[in-house]
Amino acid sequence: MSKSLQYVLGRGLGASTRLNFQHSILKEHLNGLVHSKVPLPPRPVIADIGTGTGIWPVEVLTRLKWSKDGVQGAQLHGFDVSKDQFPHESLLPKQVSLHQQDAFGAYPDKFVGKFDLVHVRAFVSIINPDNIKPFLRGITSLLKPGGFLQWVDLNPINTEIRYIGRGPDPKPGHIQYAVDQYKAFRGVPIFSDLDKHTLGHGLQLVSHDASRLEGFMLPLWFQNEVMALEDFYVRPAKMSGDPAKIQQAEETVASFINEAQSGAYISPEVFVRVMQKA
């Protein structure tokens, strides 16, 4: 992966914990892991792009085994540019395999045209106008004719602040800055017009659902954001060994927490987009 596409968050224990927690939030919010518009055959072959800790394919396999449809012969493959967050292979179910693979490069021939479903999640901070075409070219190459692409992500342009409390609205300086950073992602033009940027490539739209994190999900997402800030600001500051940088980073995170405790929360819009390969 080129330097411009480097993953800005860490891959240690804290980062893995955050990814697993984020997985649980999105699963609960979306009421599942595979969209109802995605029909799976009796022995589906499924790919997860940017699999991280591998939690999505492992949990999908578990759910398929216990589903009413009795899908028993599933094979799941997780792909990620780094193996650092993969569990040891001895801990994985036999039907789950994890592979090191750049999402923006060409996939090995043995995977091309083999998958009934390709799942993509949380690429919002990485996708931009320069890489969307090779990204889609690579992941659509994995699909069988008639296979489905399911993309779950945040729409940064529709991120808002929710004020919760009985008193006057707090002044969310650091939270507003975080929202502004969402809206400054290079991928904003893509997420603002997904039809323009994702259709074609042999893909047809099946469904697009968007919903906002609200209610009890707000403090959960806030906790996820705090872990990300710890990873993004505090970890590099501590690695630098500079006391001033460490203090500034810790104060930034503390201010973010104080604003949320006063009643200001980030409320992102989450979308699930299902497309089918012709």
PDB file of C-alpha atoms in Angstrom:
ATOM      1  CA  MET A   1       0.000   0.000   0.000  1.00  0.00           C
ATOM      2  CA  SER A   2       1.372   3.414  -0.916  1.00  0.00           C
ATOM      3  CA  LYS A   3       2.276   5.889   1.793  1.00  0.00           C
ATOM      4  CA  SER A   4      -0.746   8.031   0.909  1.00  0.00           C
ATOM      5  CA  LEU A   5      -3.002   5.083   1.733  1.00  0.00           C
ATOM      6  CA  GLN A   6      -1.362   3.966   4.956  1.00  0.00           C
ATOM      7  CA  TYR A   7      -3.752   3.017   7.724  1.00  0.00           C
ATOM      8  CA  VAL A   8      -3.484   5.841  10.261  1.00  0.00           C
ATOM      9  CA  LEU A   9      -4.680   3.885  13.298  1.00  0.00           C
ATOM     10  CA  GLY A  10      -2.664   1.275  15.137  1.00  0.00           C
ATOM     11  CA  ARG A  11      -2.884  -2.517  14.921  1.00  0.00           C
ATOM     12  CA  GLY A  12      -2.093  -3.434  18.514  1.00  0.00           C
ATOM     13  CA  LEU A  13      -4.308  -4.823  21.262  1.00  0.00           C
ATOM     14  CA  GLY A  14      -6.140  -1.540  21.810  1.00  0.00           C
ATOM     15  CA  ALA A  15      -6.861  -1.139  18.094  1.00  0.00           C
ATOM     16  CA  SER A  16      -8.118  -4.718  17.849  1.00  0.00           C
ATOM     17  CA  THR A  17     -10.395  -4.135  20.833  1.00  0.00           C
ATOM     18  CA  ARG A  18     -11.788  -1.020  19.150  1.00  0.00           C
ATOM     19  CA  LEU A  19     -12.446  -2.858  15.868  1.00  0.00           C
ATOM     20  CA  ASN A  20     -14.244  -5.685  17.650  1.00  0.00           C
ATOM     21  CA  PHE A  21     -16.322  -3.167  19.603  1.00  0.00           C
ATOM     22  CA  GLN A  22     -17.130  -1.234  16.425  1.00  0.00           C
ATOM     23  CA  HIS A  23     -18.185  -4.516  14.822  1.00  0.00           C
ATOM     24  CA  SER A  24     -20.644  -5.139  17.654  1.00  0.00           C
ATOM     25  CA  ILE A  25     -22.099  -1.624  17.414  1.00  0.00           C
ATOM     26  CA  LEU A  26     -22.695  -1.862  13.669  1.00  0.00           C
ATOM     27  CA  LYS A  27     -24.065  -5.400  13.918  1.00  0.00           C
ATOM     28  CA  GLU A  28     -26.565  -4.302  16.560  1.00  0.00           C
ATOM     29  CA  HIS A  29     -27.517  -1.123  14.710  1.00  0.00           C
ATOM     30  CA  LEU A  30     -28.046  -2.937  11.403  1.00  0.00           C
ATOM     31  CA  ASN A  31     -29.711  -5.941  13.036  1.00  0.00           C
ATOM     32  CA  GLY A  32     -27.340  -8.427  11.474  1.00  0.00           C
ATOM     33  CA  LEU A  33     -24.292  -8.971   9.312  1.00  0.00           C
ATOM     34  CA  VAL A  34     -25.662  -9.977   5.890  1.00  0.00           C
ATOM     35  CA  HIS A  35     -28.408  -7.863   4.298  1.00  0.00           C
ATOM     36  CA  SER A  36     -31.755  -9.527   3.656  1.00  0.00           C
ATOM     37  CA  LYS A  37     -31.437  -8.622  -0.047  1.00  0.00           C
ATOM     38  CA  VAL A  38     -28.431 -10.952  -0.367  1.00  0.00           C
ATOM     39  CA  PRO A  39     -29.638 -14.506  -1.091  1.00  0.00           C
ATOM     40  CA  LEU A  40     -26.957 -17.052  -0.291  1.00  0.00           C
ATOM     41  CA  PRO A  41     -26.696 -20.463  -1.964  1.00  0.00           C
ATOM     42  CA  PRO A  42     -26.472 -23.647   0.164  1.00  0.00           C
ATOM     43  CA  ARG A  43     -22.656 -23.633   0.069  1.00  0.00           C
ATOM     44  CA  PRO A  44     -21.705 -19.943  -0.166  1.00  0.00           C
ATOM     45  CA  VAL A  45     -18.194 -18.630  -0.660  1.00  0.00           C
ATOM     46  CA  ILE A  46     -17.848 -15.260   1.068  1.00  0.00           C
ATOM     47  CA  ALA A  47     -15.056 -12.645   1.200  1.00  0.00           C
ATOM     48  CA  ASP A  48     -14.488  -9.927   3.802  1.00  0.00           C
ATOM     49  CA  ILE A  49     -12.309  -7.024   2.642  1.00  0.00           C
ATOM     50  CA  GLY A  50     -10.312  -5.189   5.321  1.00  0.00           C
ATOM     51  CA  THR A  51     -11.073  -8.003   7.741  1.00  0.00           C
ATOM     52  CA  GLY A  52      -8.846  -6.706  10.564  1.00  0.00           C
ATOM     53  CA  THR A  53      -9.264  -9.169  13.434  1.00  0.00           C
ATOM     54  CA  GLY A  54     -11.355 -11.562  11.348  1.00  0.00           C
ATOM     55  CA  ILE A  55     -14.384 -11.162  13.589  1.00  0.00           C
ATOM     56  CA  TRP A  56     -16.857 -10.597  10.725  1.00  0.00           C
ATOM     57  CA  PRO A  57     -16.222 -13.839   8.790  1.00  0.00           C
ATOM     58  CA  VAL A  58     -16.027 -15.919  11.973  1.00  0.00           C
ATOM     59  CA  GLU A  59     -19.324 -14.574  13.258  1.00  0.00           C
ATOM     60  CA  VAL A  60     -21.029 -14.869   9.874  1.00  0.00           C
ATOM     61  CA  LEU A  61     -20.033 -18.530   9.748  1.00  0.00           C
ATOM     62  CA  THR A  62     -21.487 -19.100  13.214  1.00  0.00           C
ATOM     63  CA  ARG A  63     -24.753 -17.426  12.262  1.00  0.00           C
ATOM     64  CA  LEU A  64     -25.029 -19.378   9.022  1.00  0.00           C
ATOM     65  CA  LYS A  65     -24.592 -22.665  10.866  1.00  0.00           C
ATOM     66  CA  TRP A  66     -27.506 -21.828  13.142  1.00  0.00           C
ATOM     67  CA  SER A  67     -29.749 -20.188  10.533  1.00  0.00           C
ATOM     68  CA  LYS A  68     -33.185 -21.513   9.625  1.00  0.00           C
ATOM     69  CA  ASP A  69     -31.928 -22.119   6.098  1.00  0.00           C
ATOM     70  CA  GLY A  70     -29.368 -24.571   7.408  1.00  0.00           C
ATOM     71  CA  VAL A  71     -26.432 -23.233   5.385  1.00  0.00           C
ATOM     72  CA  GLN A  72     -23.684 -25.684   6.370  1.00  0.00           C
ATOM     73  CA  GLY A  73     -21.050 -25.667   3.646  1.00  0.00           C
ATOM     74  CA  ALA A  74     -19.942 -22.038   3.762  1.00  0.00           C
ATOM     75  CA  GLN A  75     -16.337 -21.012   3.074  1.00  0.00           C
ATOM     76  CA  LEU A  76     -15.240 -17.587   4.308  1.00  0.00           C
ATOM     77  CA  HIS A  77     -12.075 -15.677   3.429  1.00  0.00           C
ATOM     78  CA  GLY A  78     -10.870 -12.500   5.120  1.00  0.00           C
ATOM     79  CA  PHE A  79      -8.414 -10.185   3.345  1.00  0.00           C
ATOM     80  CA  ASP A  80      -6.349  -7.414   4.914  1.00  0.00           C
ATOM     81  CA  VAL A  81      -3.202  -5.532   3.977  1.00  0.00           C
ATOM     82  CA  SER A  82      -1.673  -6.507   7.349  1.00  0.00           C
ATOM     83  CA  LYS A  83      -1.663  -9.775   9.290  1.00  0.00           C
ATOM     84  CA  ASP A  84      -0.897  -8.040  12.584  1.00  0.00           C
ATOM     85  CA  GLN A  85      -4.454  -8.345  13.928  1.00  0.00           C
ATOM     86  CA  PHE A  86      -5.156 -11.867  12.682  1.00  0.00           C
ATOM     87  CA  PRO A  87      -5.704 -14.484  15.395  1.00  0.00           C
ATOM     88  CA  HIS A  88      -3.519 -17.580  15.212  1.00  0.00           C
ATOM     89  CA  GLU A  89      -4.856 -19.883  12.510  1.00  0.00           C
ATOM     90  CA  SER A  90      -5.339 -22.659  15.066  1.00  0.00           C
ATOM     91  CA  LEU A  91      -8.044 -20.497  16.681  1.00  0.00           C
ATOM     92  CA  LEU A  92     -10.049 -20.121  13.473  1.00  0.00           C
ATOM     93  CA  PRO A  93     -12.862 -22.427  12.342  1.00  0.00           C
ATOM     94  CA  LYS A  94     -11.789 -24.712   9.512  1.00  0.00           C
ATOM     95  CA  GLN A  95     -14.121 -22.895   7.142  1.00  0.00           C
ATOM     96  CA  VAL A  96     -12.481 -19.487   7.730  1.00  0.00           C
ATOM     97  CA  SER A  97      -9.154 -18.465   6.145  1.00  0.00           C
ATOM     98  CA  LEU A  98      -7.396 -15.108   6.505  1.00  0.00           C
ATOM     99  CA  HIS A  99      -5.036 -13.718   3.855  1.00  0.00           C
ATOM    100  CA  GLN A 100      -2.679 -10.756   3.573  1.00  0.00           C
ATOM    101  CA  GLN A 101      -3.820  -8.739   0.557  1.00  0.00           C
ATOM    102  CA  ASP A 102      -3.802  -5.091  -0.536  1.00  0.00           C
ATOM    103  CA  ALA A 103      -7.412  -4.092  -1.263  1.00  0.00           C
ATOM    104  CA  PHE A 104      -6.215  -1.771  -4.027  1.00  0.00           C
ATOM    105  CA  GLY A 105      -4.164  -4.365  -5.881  1.00  0.00           C
ATOM    106  CA  ALA A 106      -4.907  -7.362  -8.071  1.00  0.00           C
ATOM    107  CA  TYR A 107      -6.092 -10.493  -6.294  1.00  0.00           C
ATOM    108  CA  PRO A 108      -4.502 -13.909  -6.935  1.00  0.00           C
ATOM    109  CA  ASP A 109      -6.095 -15.857  -9.780  1.00  0.00           C
ATOM    110  CA  LYS A 110      -7.266 -18.583  -7.397  1.00  0.00           C
ATOM    111  CA  PHE A 111      -9.754 -16.110  -5.886  1.00  0.00           C
ATOM    112  CA  VAL A 112     -11.013 -14.430  -9.067  1.00  0.00           C
ATOM    113  CA  GLY A 113     -14.647 -15.184  -9.873  1.00  0.00           C
ATOM    114  CA  LYS A 114     -15.079 -17.477  -6.857  1.00  0.00           C
ATOM    115  CA  PHE A 115     -17.292 -15.528  -4.433  1.00  0.00           C
ATOM    116  CA  ASP A 116     -21.054 -15.337  -3.948  1.00  0.00           C
ATOM    117  CA  LEU A 117     -20.710 -12.357  -1.594  1.00  0.00           C
ATOM    118  CA  VAL A 118     -17.971  -9.788  -1.056  1.00  0.00           C
ATOM    119  CA  HIS A 119     -18.345  -7.690   2.108  1.00  0.00           C
ATOM    120  CA  VAL A 120     -16.656  -4.300   2.555  1.00  0.00           C
ATOM    121  CA  ARG A 121     -16.832  -2.244   5.742  1.00  0.00           C
ATOM    122  CA  ALA A 122     -15.286   0.930   7.184  1.00  0.00           C
ATOM    123  CA  PHE A 123     -13.187   2.163   4.269  1.00  0.00           C
ATOM    124  CA  VAL A 124     -14.439   5.736   4.639  1.00  0.00           C
ATOM    125  CA  SER A 125     -11.075   7.173   5.723  1.00  0.00           C
ATOM    126  CA  ILE A 126      -9.158   5.414   2.940  1.00  0.00           C
ATOM    127  CA  ILE A 127     -11.294   5.611  -0.207  1.00  0.00           C
ATOM    128  CA  ASN A 128     -10.737   8.668  -2.404  1.00  0.00           C
ATOM    129  CA  PRO A 129     -11.232   9.678  -6.061  1.00  0.00           C
ATOM    130  CA  ASP A 130      -7.761   8.386  -6.953  1.00  0.00           C
ATOM    131  CA  ASN A 131      -8.270   4.833  -5.718  1.00  0.00           C
ATOM    132  CA  ILE A 132     -11.982   4.071  -6.019  1.00  0.00           C
ATOM    133  CA  LYS A 133     -11.623   2.545  -9.498  1.00  0.00           C
ATOM    134  CA  PRO A 134      -8.812   0.075  -8.687  1.00  0.00           C
ATOM    135  CA  PHE A 135     -10.593  -0.738  -5.425  1.00  0.00           C
ATOM    136  CA  LEU A 136     -13.849  -1.645  -7.172  1.00  0.00           C
ATOM    137  CA  ARG A 137     -12.003  -3.379  -9.999  1.00  0.00           C
ATOM    138  CA  GLY A 138     -10.268  -5.642  -7.508  1.00  0.00           C
ATOM    139  CA  ILE A 139     -13.228  -6.547  -5.338  1.00  0.00           C
ATOM    140  CA  THR A 140     -15.643  -7.051  -8.245  1.00  0.00           C
ATOM    141  CA  SER A 141     -13.105  -9.394  -9.856  1.00  0.00           C
ATOM    142  CA  LEU A 142     -13.678 -11.703  -6.891  1.00  0.00           C
ATOM    143  CA  LEU A 143     -17.405 -12.060  -7.590  1.00  0.00           C
ATOM    144  CA  LYS A 144     -19.051 -14.807  -9.553  1.00  0.00           C
ATOM    145  CA  PRO A 145     -21.528 -13.644 -12.207  1.00  0.00           C
ATOM    146  CA  GLY A 146     -24.635 -12.803 -10.195  1.00  0.00           C
ATOM    147  CA  GLY A 147     -22.615 -12.425  -6.985  1.00  0.00           C
ATOM    148  CA  PHE A 148     -23.299  -9.638  -4.496  1.00  0.00           C
ATOM    149  CA  LEU A 149     -21.196  -6.792  -3.107  1.00  0.00           C
ATOM    150  CA  GLN A 150     -22.293  -5.517   0.313  1.00  0.00           C
ATOM    151  CA  TRP A 151     -20.688  -2.241   1.418  1.00  0.00           C
ATOM    152  CA  VAL A 152     -21.227  -0.965   4.970  1.00  0.00           C
ATOM    153  CA  ASP A 153     -19.774   2.427   5.838  1.00  0.00           C
ATOM    154  CA  LEU A 154     -20.290   5.916   7.215  1.00  0.00           C
ATOM    155  CA  ASN A 155     -21.396   8.796   5.023  1.00  0.00           C
ATOM    156  CA  PRO A 156     -19.092  11.542   6.330  1.00  0.00           C
ATOM    157  CA  ILE A 157     -21.020  14.448   4.824  1.00  0.00           C
ATOM    158  CA  ASN A 158     -24.113  13.506   6.857  1.00  0.00           C
ATOM    159  CA  THR A 159     -22.327  13.264  10.208  1.00  0.00           C
ATOM    160  CA  GLU A 160     -24.020  15.451  12.829  1.00  0.00           C
ATOM    161  CA  ILE A 161     -23.769  16.385  16.496  1.00  0.00           C
ATOM    162  CA  ARG A 162     -26.608  15.383  18.802  1.00  0.00           C
ATOM    163  CA  TYR A 163     -27.196  17.363  22.003  1.00  0.00           C
ATOM    164  CA  ILE A 164     -28.529  15.299  24.886  1.00  0.00           C
ATOM    165  CA  GLY A 165     -29.474  16.923  28.188  1.00  0.00           C
ATOM    166  CA  ARG A 166     -31.833  19.289  29.914  1.00  0.00           C
ATOM    167  CA  GLY A 167     -29.566  22.288  30.108  1.00  0.00           C
ATOM    168  CA  PRO A 168     -28.295  24.608  27.356  1.00  0.00           C
ATOM    169  CA  ASP A 169     -26.414  23.007  24.496  1.00  0.00           C
ATOM    170  CA  PRO A 170     -22.717  22.620  25.303  1.00  0.00           C
ATOM    171  CA  LYS A 171     -20.047  24.136  23.112  1.00  0.00           C
ATOM    172  CA  PRO A 172     -18.521  21.070  21.435  1.00  0.00           C
ATOM    173  CA  GLY A 173     -15.229  22.509  20.202  1.00  0.00           C
ATOM    174  CA  HIS A 174     -13.286  19.256  19.991  1.00  0.00           C
ATOM    175  CA  ILE A 175     -16.299  17.203  18.933  1.00  0.00           C
ATOM    176  CA  GLN A 176     -17.069  19.752  16.229  1.00  0.00           C
ATOM    177  CA  TYR A 177     -13.461  19.454  15.090  1.00  0.00           C
ATOM    178  CA  ALA A 178     -13.864  15.669  14.850  1.00  0.00           C
ATOM    179  CA  VAL A 179     -17.027  16.106  12.755  1.00  0.00           C
ATOM    180  CA  ASP A 180     -15.205  18.587  10.526  1.00  0.00           C
ATOM    181  CA  GLN A 181     -12.456  16.006  10.040  1.00  0.00           C
ATOM    182  CA  TYR A 182     -15.052  13.468   8.909  1.00  0.00           C
ATOM    183  CA  LYS A 183     -16.319  15.949   6.344  1.00  0.00           C
ATOM    184  CA  ALA A 184     -12.783  16.704   5.162  1.00  0.00           C
ATOM    185  CA  PHE A 185     -12.056  13.112   4.103  1.00  0.00           C
ATOM    186  CA  ARG A 186     -10.900  12.918   0.501  1.00  0.00           C
ATOM    187  CA  GLY A 187     -13.622  10.379  -0.143  1.00  0.00           C
ATOM    188  CA  VAL A 188     -16.458  12.854   0.518  1.00  0.00           C
ATOM    189  CA  PRO A 189     -17.202  13.348  -3.234  1.00  0.00           C
ATOM    190  CA  ILE A 190     -17.611   9.573  -3.577  1.00  0.00           C
ATOM    191  CA  PHE A 191     -19.874   9.114  -0.571  1.00  0.00           C
ATOM    192  CA  SER A 192     -21.918  12.155  -1.631  1.00  0.00           C
ATOM    193  CA  ASP A 193     -22.780  10.478  -4.964  1.00  0.00           C
ATOM    194  CA  LEU A 194     -22.387   6.734  -4.583  1.00  0.00           C
ATOM    195  CA  ASP A 195     -24.417   5.946  -7.703  1.00  0.00           C
ATOM    196  CA  LYS A 196     -21.969   7.878  -9.858  1.00  0.00           C
ATOM    197  CA  HIS A 197     -18.868   6.337  -8.333  1.00  0.00           C
ATOM    198  CA  THR A 198     -19.906   2.756  -7.580  1.00  0.00           C
ATOM    199  CA  LEU A 199     -22.253   1.703 -10.358  1.00  0.00           C
ATOM    200  CA  GLY A 200     -20.718   0.473 -13.551  1.00  0.00           C
ATOM    201  CA  HIS A 201     -17.816  -1.932 -13.054  1.00  0.00           C
ATOM    202  CA  GLY A 202     -20.398  -4.567 -13.972  1.00  0.00           C
ATOM    203  CA  LEU A 203     -22.423  -3.710 -10.835  1.00  0.00           C
ATOM    204  CA  GLN A 204     -26.127  -2.977 -10.547  1.00  0.00           C
ATOM    205  CA  LEU A 205     -27.801  -1.461  -7.491  1.00  0.00           C
ATOM    206  CA  VAL A 206     -30.024  -3.809  -5.479  1.00  0.00           C
ATOM    207  CA  SER A 207     -30.669  -1.659  -2.408  1.00  0.00           C
ATOM    208  CA  HIS A 208     -29.267   1.246  -0.436  1.00  0.00           C
ATOM    209  CA  ASP A 209     -30.311   1.745   3.193  1.00  0.00           C
ATOM    210  CA  ALA A 210     -29.112   4.638   5.344  1.00  0.00           C
ATOM    211  CA  SER A 211     -29.829   5.176   9.029  1.00  0.00           C
ATOM    212  CA  ARG A 212     -28.405   7.315  11.792  1.00  0.00           C
ATOM    213  CA  LEU A 213     -26.939   6.135  15.071  1.00  0.00           C
ATOM    214  CA  GLU A 214     -29.307   7.426  17.743  1.00  0.00           C
ATOM    215  CA  GLY A 215     -30.362   6.779  21.322  1.00  0.00           C
ATOM    216  CA  PHE A 216     -28.270   4.298  23.281  1.00  0.00           C
ATOM    217  CA  MET A 217     -25.958   3.853  20.286  1.00  0.00           C
ATOM    218  CA  LEU A 218     -24.627   7.405  20.765  1.00  0.00           C
ATOM    219  CA  PRO A 219     -22.607   6.744  23.949  1.00  0.00           C
ATOM    220  CA  LEU A 220     -21.405   3.443  22.503  1.00  0.00           C
ATOM    221  CA  TRP A 221     -20.140   5.176  19.370  1.00  0.00           C
ATOM    222  CA  PHE A 222     -18.595   7.878  21.546  1.00  0.00           C
ATOM    223  CA  GLN A 223     -16.610   5.188  23.391  1.00  0.00           C
ATOM    224  CA  ASN A 224     -15.441   3.850  20.035  1.00  0.00           C
ATOM    225  CA  GLU A 225     -14.365   7.358  19.019  1.00  0.00           C
ATOM    226  CA  VAL A 226     -12.409   7.820  22.251  1.00  0.00           C
ATOM    227  CA  MET A 227     -10.472   4.617  21.588  1.00  0.00           C
ATOM    228  CA  ALA A 228      -9.722   5.870  18.069  1.00  0.00           C
ATOM    229  CA  LEU A 229      -8.504   9.212  19.423  1.00  0.00           C
ATOM    230  CA  GLU A 230      -6.286   7.452  21.941  1.00  0.00           C
ATOM    231  CA  ASP A 231      -4.785   5.507  19.068  1.00  0.00           C
ATOM    232  CA  PHE A 232      -4.539   8.450  16.682  1.00  0.00           C
ATOM    233  CA  TYR A 233      -3.289  11.176  19.057  1.00  0.00           C
ATOM    234  CA  VAL A 234      -1.972   9.746  22.311  1.00  0.00           C
ATOM    235  CA  ARG A 235      -0.121   6.683  21.021  1.00  0.00           C
ATOM    236  CA  PRO A 236       2.066   8.623  18.512  1.00  0.00           C
ATOM    237  CA  ALA A 237       2.716  11.335  21.111  1.00  0.00           C
ATOM    238  CA  LYS A 238       3.940   8.771  23.626  1.00  0.00           C
ATOM    239  CA  MET A 239       6.088   7.150  20.968  1.00  0.00           C
ATOM    240  CA  SER A 240       7.718  10.531  20.307  1.00  0.00           C
ATOM    241  CA  GLY A 241       8.760  10.828  23.946  1.00  0.00           C
ATOM    242  CA  ASP A 242       8.028  14.576  23.855  1.00  0.00           C
ATOM    243  CA  PRO A 243       6.313  15.589  27.143  1.00  0.00           C
ATOM    244  CA  ALA A 244       4.652  18.612  25.507  1.00  0.00           C
ATOM    245  CA  LYS A 245       3.140  16.510  22.719  1.00  0.00           C
ATOM    246  CA  ILE A 246       1.970  13.897  25.210  1.00  0.00           C
ATOM    247  CA  GLN A 247       0.297  16.531  27.378  1.00  0.00           C
ATOM    248  CA  GLN A 248      -1.398  18.175  24.391  1.00  0.00           C
ATOM    249  CA  ALA A 249      -2.699  14.845  23.086  1.00  0.00           C
ATOM    250  CA  GLU A 250      -4.028  13.771  26.473  1.00  0.00           C
ATOM    251  CA  GLU A 251      -5.712  17.144  26.984  1.00  0.00           C
ATOM    252  CA  THR A 252      -7.368  16.866  23.556  1.00  0.00           C
ATOM    253  CA  VAL A 253      -8.862  13.490  24.417  1.00  0.00           C
ATOM    254  CA  ALA A 254      -9.898  14.703  27.888  1.00  0.00           C
ATOM    255  CA  SER A 255     -11.690  17.706  26.361  1.00  0.00           C
ATOM    256  CA  PHE A 256     -13.459  15.418  23.890  1.00  0.00           C
ATOM    257  CA  ILE A 257     -14.667  13.267  26.795  1.00  0.00           C
ATOM    258  CA  ASN A 258     -15.792  16.287  28.838  1.00  0.00           C
ATOM    259  CA  GLU A 259     -17.855  17.632  25.944  1.00  0.00           C
ATOM    260  CA  ALA A 260     -19.612  14.300  25.501  1.00  0.00           C
ATOM    261  CA  GLN A 261     -20.307  14.057  29.226  1.00  0.00           C
ATOM    262  CA  SER A 262     -21.930  17.485  28.919  1.00  0.00           C
ATOM    263  CA  GLY A 263     -24.305  16.080  26.309  1.00  0.00           C
ATOM    264  CA  ALA A 264     -22.675  16.423  22.875  1.00  0.00           C
ATOM    265  CA  TYR A 265     -22.356  13.242  20.806  1.00  0.00           C
ATOM    266  CA  ILE A 266     -21.295  12.427  17.262  1.00  0.00           C
ATOM    267  CA  SER A 267     -24.182  10.903  15.298  1.00  0.00           C
ATOM    268  CA  PRO A 268     -22.920   9.362  12.042  1.00  0.00           C
ATOM    269  CA  GLU A 269     -25.066   8.104   9.189  1.00  0.00           C
ATOM    270  CA  VAL A 270     -24.453   4.428   8.418  1.00  0.00           C
ATOM    271  CA  PHE A 271     -25.313   2.981   5.029  1.00  0.00           C
ATOM    272  CA  VAL A 272     -25.613  -0.554   3.704  1.00  0.00           C
ATOM    273  CA  ARG A 273     -25.307  -0.697  -0.056  1.00  0.00           C
ATOM    274  CA  VAL A 274     -25.993  -3.942  -1.908  1.00  0.00           C
ATOM    275  CA  MET A 275     -24.930  -4.313  -5.541  1.00  0.00           C
ATOM    276  CA  GLN A 276     -24.984  -7.305  -7.856  1.00  0.00           C
ATOM    277  CA  LYS A 277     -22.546  -8.301 -10.561  1.00  0.00           C
ATOM    278  CA  ALA A 278     -24.169  -8.815 -13.937  1.00  0.00           C
TER     279      ALA A 278
END
